[in-house]
Coordinates of C-alpha atoms in Angstrom, one line a residue:
Chain A
M1 CA 6.0 -38.4 -11.1
N2 CA 7.8 -40.5 -8.5
R3 CA 8.3 -37.3 -6.4
R4 CA 4.4 -36.4 -6.4
I5 CA 3.8 -39.8 -4.8
I6 CA 6.6 -39.4 -2.3
N7 CA 5.2 -36.0 -1.6
R8 CA 1.7 -37.4 -0.9
R9 CA 2.9 -40.0 1.4
L10 CA 4.9 -37.5 3.4
D11 CA 1.7 -35.4 3.7
K12 CA -0.4 -38.1 5.0
A13 CA 2.4 -39.2 7.3
F14 CA 2.5 -35.9 8.6
K15 CA -1.2 -35.6 9.2
I16 CA -1.1 -38.9 11.1
L17 CA 1.8 -37.5 13.2
G18 CA -0.5 -34.2 13.7
I19 CA -3.1 -35.7 14.7
A20 CA -1.2 -38.3 17.4
S21 CA 0.4 -34.8 18.9
T22 CA -2.9 -33.3 19.1
V23 CA -4.4 -36.2 20.8
F24 CA -1.5 -36.9 23.1
G25 CA -1.8 -34.4 25.7
L26 CA -5.8 -35.2 25.7
L27 CA -4.8 -38.9 26.4
V28 CA -2.6 -38.0 29.4
L29 CA -5.4 -36.2 30.6
V30 CA -7.5 -39.0 30.4
V31 CA -4.9 -41.4 32.2
L32 CA -4.4 -38.8 34.6
F33 CA -8.2 -38.8 35.4
V34 CA -8.6 -42.4 35.6
N35 CA -5.8 -42.9 37.9
V36 CA -7.2 -40.1 40.2
F37 CA -10.5 -41.5 40.2
L38 CA -9.6 -44.8 40.9
E39 CA -7.4 -44.0 43.6
G40 CA -9.4 -41.4 45.4
R41 CA -13.2 -42.5 45.1
S42 CA -13.1 -44.8 47.9
R43 CA -12.3 -41.6 50.1
L44 CA -15.2 -39.4 48.7
T45 CA -17.8 -40.0 51.5
W46 CA -19.6 -37.4 53.3
D47 CA -17.1 -37.7 56.2
F48 CA -14.2 -36.5 53.8
F49 CA -16.0 -33.2 53.7
S50 CA -17.2 -32.5 57.0
S51 CA -14.0 -33.5 58.7
F52 CA -10.9 -31.5 59.7
P53 CA -7.5 -32.8 59.0
S54 CA -5.9 -35.4 61.1
R55 CA -2.8 -37.3 61.8
K56 CA -4.7 -40.5 60.7
P57 CA -5.7 -40.4 56.9
E58 CA -8.9 -42.3 57.2
L59 CA -10.1 -39.8 59.8
A60 CA -8.7 -36.6 57.9
G61 CA -11.0 -34.5 55.7
I62 CA -11.2 -31.3 53.8
L63 CA -13.7 -29.3 55.7
S64 CA -11.2 -26.5 56.8
A65 CA -9.5 -26.5 53.4
L66 CA -12.7 -26.3 51.3
V67 CA -14.2 -23.4 53.9
G68 CA -10.8 -21.6 53.3
T69 CA -10.8 -21.9 49.4
I70 CA -14.5 -20.2 49.5
W71 CA -13.2 -17.5 51.5
L72 CA -10.6 -16.7 49.4
M73 CA -12.3 -16.8 46.4
V74 CA -14.9 -14.3 47.7
I75 CA -12.3 -12.0 48.5
T76 CA -10.2 -12.4 45.4
G77 CA -13.3 -11.7 43.5
L78 CA -14.5 -8.5 45.3
V79 CA -10.8 -7.0 44.7
A80 CA -9.6 -8.4 41.4
I81 CA -13.1 -8.2 39.4
P82 CA -13.9 -4.4 39.6
L83 CA -10.2 -3.4 39.9
G84 CA -9.8 -5.4 36.7
I85 CA -12.7 -4.4 34.7
G86 CA -11.8 -1.0 35.5
A87 CA -8.3 -1.2 34.2
G88 CA -9.4 -2.8 31.2
I89 CA -12.0 -0.1 30.3
Y90 CA -9.4 2.6 30.9
L91 CA -6.9 1.0 28.5
E92 CA -9.0 0.2 25.9
E93 CA -11.4 3.2 25.8
Y94 CA -9.9 6.3 27.7
A95 CA -6.2 5.9 27.4
K96 CA -4.5 8.1 24.9
K97 CA -1.5 6.4 22.8
N98 CA 1.4 7.7 24.7
R99 CA 4.2 6.4 26.8
L100 CA 2.5 6.0 29.6
T101 CA 0.0 3.8 28.1
N102 CA 2.5 2.0 26.5
F103 CA 4.3 1.4 29.4
I104 CA 1.4 0.1 31.4
E105 CA 0.7 -2.4 28.7
I106 CA 4.0 -3.9 28.7
N107 CA 3.7 -4.0 32.1
I108 CA 0.5 -5.7 32.4
A109 CA 2.1 -8.1 29.8
N110 CA 5.1 -9.0 31.9
L111 CA 3.1 -9.3 35.2
A112 CA 0.6 -12.0 33.4
G113 CA 3.8 -14.2 32.9
V114 CA 5.4 -13.3 36.2
P115 CA 5.9 -16.9 38.1
S116 CA 2.8 -17.2 40.7
I117 CA 5.6 -17.7 43.5
I118 CA 6.7 -14.4 42.9
Y119 CA 3.4 -13.0 43.8
G120 CA 3.8 -15.1 46.9
L121 CA 6.8 -13.2 48.0
L122 CA 5.1 -9.9 47.2
G123 CA 1.9 -10.8 49.5
L124 CA 4.7 -11.9 52.3
G125 CA 6.6 -8.6 51.9
I126 CA 3.6 -6.2 51.6
F127 CA 0.6 -8.1 53.2
V128 CA 2.1 -10.3 55.7
R129 CA 4.8 -8.1 57.1
Y130 CA 4.1 -4.4 56.1
L131 CA 0.7 -4.3 56.4
K132 CA 0.7 -6.6 59.6
L133 CA -2.1 -8.7 58.2
D134 CA -0.3 -11.8 59.3
R135 CA -0.9 -15.1 57.6
S136 CA -4.5 -14.2 57.2
I137 CA -7.3 -15.4 55.0
L138 CA -7.2 -11.6 53.9
A139 CA -3.5 -11.7 53.0
G140 CA -4.0 -14.7 50.9
G141 CA -6.9 -13.3 49.2
F142 CA -5.3 -10.1 48.2
T143 CA -2.3 -12.0 46.7
L144 CA -4.2 -13.9 44.7
A145 CA -6.2 -10.9 43.7
L146 CA -2.8 -9.2 42.3
L147 CA -2.2 -12.5 40.7
V148 CA -5.4 -12.8 38.6
L149 CA -5.5 -9.0 37.7
P150 CA -3.7 -9.2 34.6
V151 CA -5.6 -12.0 33.2
I152 CA -9.2 -9.9 34.1
I153 CA -7.9 -6.8 32.3
L154 CA -6.6 -8.9 29.4
S155 CA -9.9 -10.5 28.6
T156 CA -11.7 -7.3 29.6
R157 CA -9.6 -5.4 26.8
E158 CA -10.2 -8.3 24.3
A159 CA -13.9 -8.1 24.9
L160 CA -14.1 -4.7 24.5
R161 CA -12.0 -4.5 21.2
A162 CA -14.6 -7.1 19.6
I163 CA -17.2 -4.4 19.7
P164 CA -17.3 -2.7 16.3
F165 CA -16.5 1.2 16.5
S166 CA -19.8 2.0 14.8
I167 CA -21.4 1.6 18.4
R168 CA -19.4 3.8 19.8
E169 CA -20.1 6.5 17.2
A170 CA -23.8 5.7 17.2
S171 CA -23.9 6.5 20.9
Y172 CA -22.0 9.6 20.6
A173 CA -23.9 10.9 17.8
L174 CA -27.0 10.6 20.1
G175 CA -25.2 12.8 22.7
A176 CA -24.0 10.3 25.2
T177 CA -20.8 11.0 27.0
K178 CA -17.9 8.5 27.1
W179 CA -18.9 6.9 30.6
Q180 CA -22.5 6.7 29.2
T181 CA -21.4 5.2 26.3
V182 CA -19.3 2.6 28.0
R183 CA -21.8 1.9 30.9
Y184 CA -25.0 1.7 28.4
Q185 CA -23.7 0.1 25.2
L186 CA -20.1 -1.6 25.5
L187 CA -20.3 -3.2 28.9
P188 CA -23.9 -4.9 28.3
A189 CA -22.3 -5.9 24.7
S190 CA -19.1 -7.4 26.1
L191 CA -20.5 -8.7 29.4
G192 CA -20.5 -12.3 28.3
N193 CA -16.8 -12.2 27.1
I194 CA -15.9 -10.5 30.3
M195 CA -17.4 -12.8 32.3
T196 CA -15.7 -15.7 30.3
G197 CA -12.3 -14.2 31.5
I198 CA -13.5 -13.8 35.0
I199 CA -14.5 -17.4 35.5
L200 CA -11.0 -18.6 33.8
A201 CA -9.1 -16.3 36.0
M202 CA -10.9 -17.4 38.9
S203 CA -10.7 -21.2 38.3
R204 CA -6.9 -20.3 37.8
A205 CA -7.1 -18.5 41.5
V206 CA -8.7 -21.9 43.0
G207 CA -5.9 -24.1 41.8
E208 CA -3.0 -21.8 42.8
T209 CA -0.8 -23.5 45.7
A210 CA 2.7 -21.7 45.3
P211 CA 1.9 -18.2 46.5
L212 CA -0.4 -19.4 49.5
I213 CA 2.6 -21.7 50.7
T214 CA 4.8 -18.8 50.3
I215 CA 2.8 -16.2 52.5
G216 CA 2.3 -18.9 55.0
A217 CA -0.8 -20.8 54.8
L218 CA -0.9 -23.5 57.2
T219 CA -1.6 -27.2 56.7
Y220 CA -3.2 -28.2 59.8
I221 CA -6.0 -26.1 60.6
A222 CA -8.5 -27.7 62.6
F223 CA -11.2 -24.9 63.0
L224 CA -13.1 -22.6 60.8
P225 CA -12.8 -18.7 60.3
Q226 CA -14.9 -16.9 62.7
N227 CA -18.5 -16.7 60.7
P228 CA -19.0 -13.5 59.4
I229 CA -22.7 -13.7 60.5
T230 CA -24.2 -15.1 63.7
F231 CA -27.8 -15.1 64.9
L232 CA -28.3 -14.1 68.4
E233 CA -31.6 -14.7 70.4
K234 CA -31.6 -11.1 71.7
F235 CA -31.9 -7.7 69.9
P236 CA -30.3 -6.9 67.4
F237 CA -30.7 -10.8 66.5
I238 CA -27.8 -10.5 63.9
H239 CA -24.0 -10.2 64.7
F240 CA -21.9 -9.1 62.0
T241 CA -18.3 -9.5 62.2
L242 CA -15.4 -9.5 59.8
R243 CA -12.8 -10.7 62.4
G244 CA -12.6 -14.4 60.5
L245 CA -10.5 -12.2 57.7
L246 CA -7.7 -12.2 59.8
D247 CA -7.8 -15.9 61.0
P248 CA -4.9 -18.2 59.7
F249 CA -6.1 -20.4 57.0
T250 CA -5.7 -23.5 54.5
A251 CA -6.9 -24.3 51.2
L252 CA -7.8 -27.2 48.9
P253 CA -4.5 -27.3 47.1
I254 CA -2.4 -26.7 50.2
Q255 CA -4.1 -29.6 51.8
I256 CA -3.5 -31.8 48.7
F257 CA 0.1 -30.7 48.6
N258 CA 0.7 -31.7 52.3
W259 CA -1.0 -35.0 51.8
V260 CA 0.7 -35.7 48.2
S261 CA 4.1 -34.9 50.3
R262 CA 3.7 -37.7 52.8
P263 CA 4.9 -41.3 52.7
Q264 CA 1.8 -43.2 53.9
K265 CA -0.4 -44.9 51.5
G266 CA -3.5 -43.1 53.3
F267 CA -2.6 -40.1 52.8
S268 CA -1.8 -40.3 48.8
T269 CA -5.4 -41.9 48.6
N270 CA -6.7 -38.8 50.6
A271 CA -4.5 -36.5 48.1
A272 CA -6.6 -38.5 45.1
A273 CA -9.7 -37.6 46.6
G274 CA -9.0 -34.2 47.4
I275 CA -7.7 -33.7 43.9
I276 CA -11.2 -35.0 42.4
V277 CA -12.9 -32.3 44.4
L278 CA -10.3 -29.8 43.2
L279 CA -10.5 -30.8 39.6
G280 CA -14.6 -30.9 39.8
L281 CA -14.5 -27.3 40.7
T282 CA -11.8 -26.1 38.1
L283 CA -13.4 -28.1 35.2
A284 CA -17.1 -27.1 36.3
M285 CA -15.8 -23.3 36.3
N286 CA -14.1 -23.8 32.9
A287 CA -17.2 -25.6 31.4
V288 CA -19.4 -22.6 32.4
A289 CA -16.9 -20.2 30.9
I290 CA -16.6 -22.2 27.6
I291 CA -20.7 -22.5 27.5
L292 CA -20.7 -18.8 28.1
R293 CA -18.5 -17.7 25.6
H294 CA -20.4 -20.1 22.7
R295 CA -23.8 -19.0 23.5
Y296 CA -22.6 -15.2 23.4
Q297 CA -20.6 -15.8 20.1
K298 CA -23.7 -17.0 18.5
K299 CA -26.1 -14.3 19.9
I300 CA -24.2 -11.4 19.0
R301 CA -24.1 -10.6 15.5
W302 CA -22.9 -7.3 14.4
Chain B
M1 CA -29.6 25.3 35.7
L2 CA -29.0 23.7 32.7
S3 CA -25.2 24.6 32.9
N4 CA -25.1 23.2 36.5
K5 CA -26.4 20.2 35.3
R6 CA -23.8 20.2 32.6
F7 CA -21.4 20.9 35.2
V8 CA -22.3 18.0 37.3
L9 CA -22.1 15.7 34.6
K10 CA -18.8 16.8 33.3
F11 CA -17.5 16.4 36.8
K12 CA -18.7 13.0 37.3
E13 CA -17.2 12.1 33.8
F14 CA -13.7 13.4 34.9
L15 CA -13.8 11.4 38.1
I16 CA -15.0 8.2 36.9
E17 CA -11.9 8.6 34.2
K18 CA -9.3 9.3 37.2
L19 CA -10.8 6.1 38.8
L20 CA -10.4 3.9 36.2
F21 CA -6.9 5.6 35.5
L22 CA -6.2 4.6 38.9
C23 CA -7.1 1.0 38.5
S24 CA -4.6 0.6 35.7
L25 CA -1.9 2.2 37.9
L26 CA -2.2 -0.6 40.0
S27 CA -0.4 -3.0 37.8
V28 CA 2.3 -0.8 37.9
F29 CA 2.5 -0.5 41.6
T30 CA 2.2 -4.4 41.5
T31 CA 5.4 -4.4 39.5
I32 CA 7.2 -1.7 41.8
G33 CA 6.0 -3.6 45.0
I34 CA 7.6 -6.9 43.5
I35 CA 10.8 -4.9 42.8
L36 CA 10.8 -3.3 46.2
V37 CA 10.3 -6.2 48.2
L38 CA 12.6 -8.6 46.3
S39 CA 15.7 -6.0 46.3
F40 CA 14.8 -4.6 49.7
E41 CA 15.7 -8.2 51.3
S42 CA 18.2 -9.0 48.4
I43 CA 20.2 -6.0 49.6
K44 CA 20.5 -7.3 53.1
F45 CA 21.4 -10.6 51.8
F46 CA 24.4 -9.5 49.7
K47 CA 25.5 -7.3 52.9
E48 CA 26.6 -10.5 54.7
V49 CA 27.3 -12.7 51.4
P50 CA 29.5 -11.3 48.7
I51 CA 27.8 -11.4 45.3
T52 CA 30.7 -13.5 43.7
K53 CA 30.5 -15.9 46.4
F54 CA 26.7 -16.1 45.2
L55 CA 27.3 -16.5 41.7
T56 CA 30.3 -18.7 41.6
D57 CA 30.1 -20.9 44.7
T58 CA 28.9 -24.7 43.6
Q59 CA 27.1 -25.4 46.9
W60 CA 23.9 -24.2 48.0
T61 CA 23.4 -25.3 51.7
P62 CA 22.0 -22.2 53.6
L63 CA 19.9 -24.6 55.8
F64 CA 23.1 -26.7 57.0
I65 CA 25.6 -25.8 59.8
N66 CA 28.5 -25.4 56.8
K67 CA 26.5 -22.6 55.0
H68 CA 27.4 -22.2 51.3
F69 CA 25.3 -19.6 49.2
G70 CA 26.2 -20.6 45.8
I71 CA 23.1 -20.3 43.3
L72 CA 24.7 -22.5 40.6
P73 CA 23.1 -25.9 41.8
L74 CA 19.6 -24.4 41.8
L75 CA 20.0 -22.5 38.7
C76 CA 21.3 -25.9 37.2
G77 CA 18.1 -27.7 38.4
T78 CA 15.8 -25.4 36.9
F79 CA 18.0 -25.2 33.5
L80 CA 17.6 -29.0 33.5
T81 CA 13.8 -29.3 34.4
T82 CA 13.1 -26.7 32.1
L83 CA 15.3 -28.2 29.1
I84 CA 13.4 -31.5 29.7
A85 CA 10.0 -29.7 29.6
I86 CA 10.8 -28.0 26.5
S87 CA 11.8 -30.9 24.6
V88 CA 8.8 -32.5 25.4
A89 CA 6.8 -29.3 24.6
V90 CA 7.9 -27.9 21.6
P91 CA 7.8 -30.9 19.0
V92 CA 4.6 -32.2 20.0
G93 CA 3.1 -28.4 20.5
L94 CA 4.2 -27.2 17.1
I95 CA 3.4 -30.1 15.1
S96 CA 0.0 -30.2 16.8
A97 CA -0.3 -26.5 15.8
I98 CA 0.8 -27.0 12.2
Y99 CA -2.0 -29.8 12.1
L100 CA -4.5 -27.5 13.6
S101 CA -3.7 -24.3 11.4
E102 CA -2.9 -26.2 8.0
Y103 CA -4.6 -29.6 8.2
A104 CA -7.4 -29.6 10.2
S105 CA -11.0 -28.8 9.3
W106 CA -12.6 -25.8 11.3
R107 CA -15.0 -28.3 12.9
I108 CA -12.0 -30.5 14.3
R109 CA -10.5 -27.2 15.3
N110 CA -13.7 -26.3 17.2
I111 CA -14.0 -29.3 19.0
V112 CA -10.1 -29.8 19.9
K113 CA -9.2 -26.1 21.1
P114 CA -11.4 -26.1 24.0
L115 CA -10.5 -29.4 25.1
T116 CA -6.8 -29.0 25.0
E117 CA -7.5 -25.9 27.3
I118 CA -8.4 -28.1 29.9
L119 CA -5.3 -29.5 29.8
A120 CA -4.1 -25.8 31.0
A121 CA -6.7 -25.5 33.3
V122 CA -5.5 -28.6 35.6
P123 CA -4.1 -27.0 38.8
T124 CA -0.4 -27.6 39.2
V125 CA -0.5 -29.2 42.3
V126 CA -2.3 -32.1 40.3
Y127 CA 0.5 -32.6 38.0
G128 CA 2.7 -32.6 40.8
Y129 CA 0.7 -35.8 42.2
F130 CA 0.8 -37.3 38.5
A131 CA 4.2 -36.8 38.3
L132 CA 5.5 -38.4 41.7
L133 CA 2.8 -41.2 42.1
F134 CA 1.9 -42.1 38.6
L135 CA 4.9 -41.3 36.2
T136 CA 7.8 -42.0 38.2
P137 CA 6.7 -45.4 39.1
L138 CA 6.0 -46.3 35.3
L139 CA 9.3 -44.9 34.5
K140 CA 11.1 -46.6 37.2
K141 CA 10.1 -50.0 35.4
I142 CA 11.9 -49.0 32.2
I143 CA 14.9 -47.1 34.1
P144 CA 15.3 -49.1 37.5
S145 CA 18.0 -46.7 38.6
L146 CA 15.8 -44.0 38.6
S147 CA 15.2 -42.2 42.1
G148 CA 12.1 -41.6 43.7
F149 CA 12.5 -38.0 43.2
N150 CA 14.0 -36.8 40.1
A151 CA 14.3 -34.1 37.5
L152 CA 12.9 -36.7 34.6
S153 CA 9.3 -37.3 35.4
S154 CA 8.9 -33.7 36.8
G155 CA 10.2 -32.4 33.4
I156 CA 8.2 -34.4 31.2
V157 CA 5.0 -33.8 33.2
M158 CA 5.8 -29.9 32.9
G159 CA 6.2 -30.4 29.3
I160 CA 2.8 -31.9 29.0
M161 CA 1.2 -28.9 30.8
I162 CA 2.8 -26.5 28.6
I163 CA 1.9 -28.2 25.3
P164 CA -1.6 -26.1 25.2
M165 CA 0.2 -23.1 25.6
V166 CA 3.0 -23.6 22.9
S167 CA 0.4 -25.1 20.2
S168 CA -2.3 -22.1 20.7
L169 CA 0.0 -19.4 20.4
S170 CA 1.7 -20.8 17.6
E171 CA -1.4 -21.8 15.9
D172 CA -2.4 -18.2 16.1
A173 CA 0.8 -17.0 14.6
M174 CA 0.5 -19.3 11.8
R175 CA -3.2 -18.4 11.2
A176 CA -2.0 -14.9 10.9
V177 CA 0.0 -15.4 7.9
P178 CA -2.1 -14.1 4.7
M179 CA -3.7 -16.7 2.6
G180 CA -2.1 -15.3 -0.5
L181 CA 1.4 -16.7 0.5
R182 CA -0.2 -20.3 0.9
E183 CA -2.1 -19.7 -2.6
G184 CA 1.0 -18.7 -4.2
A185 CA 3.0 -21.9 -3.1
Y186 CA 0.0 -24.1 -4.0
A187 CA -0.3 -22.4 -7.4
V188 CA 3.2 -23.7 -8.1
G189 CA 2.3 -27.3 -7.1
S190 CA 3.6 -27.7 -3.2
S191 CA 2.1 -30.4 -1.2
R192 CA 0.5 -29.2 2.1
L193 CA 3.3 -30.3 4.2
Q194 CA 5.5 -28.1 1.9
V195 CA 3.5 -25.2 2.3
S196 CA 3.4 -25.7 6.1
L197 CA 7.4 -26.2 6.6
R198 CA 8.6 -23.9 3.8
V199 CA 6.0 -21.0 3.6
V200 CA 3.9 -20.6 6.9
L201 CA 6.1 -21.8 9.3
P202 CA 9.1 -19.2 8.5
A203 CA 6.4 -16.4 7.7
A204 CA 5.3 -17.1 11.5
S205 CA 8.5 -17.5 12.8
S206 CA 8.6 -14.4 14.9
G207 CA 5.3 -15.5 16.5
I208 CA 6.3 -18.8 17.1
T209 CA 9.6 -17.6 19.0
A210 CA 7.6 -15.6 21.2
A211 CA 5.6 -18.5 22.1
L212 CA 8.3 -20.5 22.5
I213 CA 10.3 -18.2 24.8
L214 CA 7.2 -17.7 26.7
A215 CA 6.7 -21.3 27.4
I216 CA 10.4 -21.2 28.6
S217 CA 9.9 -18.4 31.1
R218 CA 6.6 -20.4 32.4
A219 CA 8.7 -23.6 32.9
I220 CA 11.2 -22.0 34.7
G221 CA 8.7 -20.2 37.1
E222 CA 6.9 -23.7 37.4
T223 CA 6.5 -24.4 41.3
M224 CA 4.5 -27.3 42.3
I225 CA 5.3 -29.9 40.1
V226 CA 8.9 -29.7 40.9
A227 CA 8.3 -29.0 44.6
I228 CA 6.4 -32.3 45.1
A229 CA 8.2 -34.7 42.4
A230 CA 11.7 -33.3 42.2
G231 CA 13.5 -33.4 45.2
Q232 CA 14.9 -31.0 47.6
Q233 CA 18.7 -31.9 46.9
P234 CA 20.2 -29.0 45.2
R235 CA 23.1 -30.2 43.1
L236 CA 25.5 -29.4 40.0
T237 CA 24.4 -32.2 37.6
L238 CA 22.6 -32.6 34.2
N239 CA 21.7 -36.3 35.3
P240 CA 17.9 -36.2 35.0
L241 CA 17.8 -39.4 36.9
V242 CA 18.5 -38.3 40.5
P243 CA 16.9 -35.5 43.1
I244 CA 17.8 -32.1 42.5
E245 CA 16.2 -28.8 43.6
T246 CA 15.0 -25.6 41.4
I247 CA 15.0 -22.1 42.5
T248 CA 10.9 -22.5 43.1
A249 CA 11.2 -25.4 45.0
Y250 CA 13.7 -24.0 47.3
I251 CA 11.6 -21.2 47.9
V252 CA 8.6 -23.6 48.8
Q253 CA 10.7 -25.9 51.0
V254 CA 11.7 -22.7 53.0
S255 CA 8.3 -21.4 53.1
L256 CA 7.0 -24.6 54.8
G257 CA 9.6 -24.8 57.2
D258 CA 9.9 -22.5 60.4
T259 CA 12.9 -20.2 59.2
P260 CA 12.4 -17.2 61.5
H261 CA 11.8 -14.0 59.7
G262 CA 14.6 -11.7 59.5
T263 CA 17.5 -14.1 59.4
L264 CA 20.2 -14.7 56.8
E265 CA 18.1 -18.3 55.7
Y266 CA 14.8 -16.3 55.5
R267 CA 16.6 -13.6 53.2
T268 CA 17.6 -16.6 50.5
I269 CA 14.1 -16.9 49.6
F270 CA 14.1 -13.4 48.3
V271 CA 17.3 -13.5 46.5
C272 CA 15.8 -16.8 44.7
G273 CA 13.0 -14.8 44.1
M274 CA 14.9 -11.9 42.6
T275 CA 16.7 -14.3 40.3
L276 CA 13.9 -15.9 39.1
F277 CA 12.0 -12.5 38.6
L278 CA 15.1 -11.2 36.6
L279 CA 15.2 -14.6 34.5
T280 CA 11.4 -14.4 33.7
F281 CA 11.2 -10.7 33.1
I282 CA 14.0 -10.7 30.4
L283 CA 12.2 -13.5 28.6
N284 CA 8.5 -12.0 28.7
I285 CA 9.8 -8.6 27.5
F286 CA 11.6 -10.2 24.5
S287 CA 8.4 -12.2 23.8
Y288 CA 6.3 -9.3 24.2
K289 CA 8.6 -7.3 21.3
L290 CA 8.7 -10.2 19.2
K291 CA 5.0 -10.8 19.3
K292 CA 4.4 -7.2 18.6
R293 CA 6.7 -7.0 15.6
F294 CA 5.0 -10.1 13.8
Q295 CA 1.6 -8.3 14.7
E296 CA 2.6 -5.3 12.9
I297 CA 4.0 -7.1 9.9
Y298 CA 0.5 -8.5 9.1
E299 CA -1.9 -6.0 10.2

């Protein structure tokens, strides 16, 4: 009898401990958000978005960092999304269960756990030095693409795995080839989950700092990469160039890192303001991903 | 005519399969690339610095005039911050996982899980800011002897960052335990806590261990928090209150400076990268095998 009461009390106590542990992280998150917001909100003016970095904290802005981040995301997405989805489709739908496949799978699992700074060293060795792309946006984009590739592959596979086998059998029964089955049945059905994975992967890339520092992103960039499209007054009226890809660059997290590491008070305020922008970006992307996942989970009932 | 069309179709199928295969091979090339780049520069490094010196020297001062190349102080810094992070993340993450898997209703779980994922989505540079400009000043009020840069606050913040990883992977492992095991234990009169700790936890142990190893690997490779908040002073100490330097923070330090390409100092970052890669590689593979094993048991 006594024992039962003790057990019940222990049970209750553990439940409270469990709730406390679960809430703990969220509380820290709230403290972090409030702290950053109070510290940085005074700097969030239009000037902050439209100015280049400066020696004087009150004049410094994130224009070149923001533009750099956008360029990086475009390159990373263009490279990593098709390659990641392709690899995911191959491993889930085509690959036979043999040693090579097994090896590729272990390899991807390991790559997903390799510290991001190692990718920076890879980018430095291959893209910056060997391919002589120098410390350019292109080198940065390629490096980030390799970094997020395993995430996209894994989420594509998971999305495909969630589709019941009967869908494939029905498609084959109608005489569809393998690729037709993938293209017209499996991809449309798994698009929501694949998109979720891609957005999460890209939100990770937005905040990556270490690999970009390693390949040599600069912190003081007072110009923008050359615009890919310029409009002319004479024929052919439009000039298209990709030379901007080879310009040196900075990115939002790099700029924040630079400001955090300076001792003057003004710069830590700038860092907080930059963090508000960066957090806004990543959280918005995460929110979209969560909504997408929720919506597709509801819609599809096999 | 028909056979011709069929041939085109078959050829297209063949081409697509090969193309997709190449996509998946890219990951293998990435690994090969990493190993080649790291070993290429490391071999050059070890031509000048004997490997015994590298492993036993107790000083790391490649950027000073009196150069020493002993990895031990950096390893020690990495070990210290990882230890602190793990001692925060494991208890909190594991208790939270037990709560979510065994106690909470599905409704609570559905609300809490996406929220804790936000914790994992916050960029690490933000956590670095938090450790340096919020936690360190706060801890200084309790421990006056704490330095402005220290292993303690960066370790704690790193631990908070990996809580979601520990809790969500452990929860997955616990939920994979068949219901029958729990029902059996309840049938003989166990309390919820007894079921959680004596039945579910042991049954999910290999999955949980896999999660913990992955968390350790993540903490070892974490860069920005320690680069911002832990300092740049490699030293052989387990004192969490003084500035230290981790392997990752050293790579950042050199990358930010203007060390010329091709010098011995420049090569040190690749040797550090190699050490880091080997450490995390062993942990990742170990974790992967463990996870496969627990999946096999219950599927």
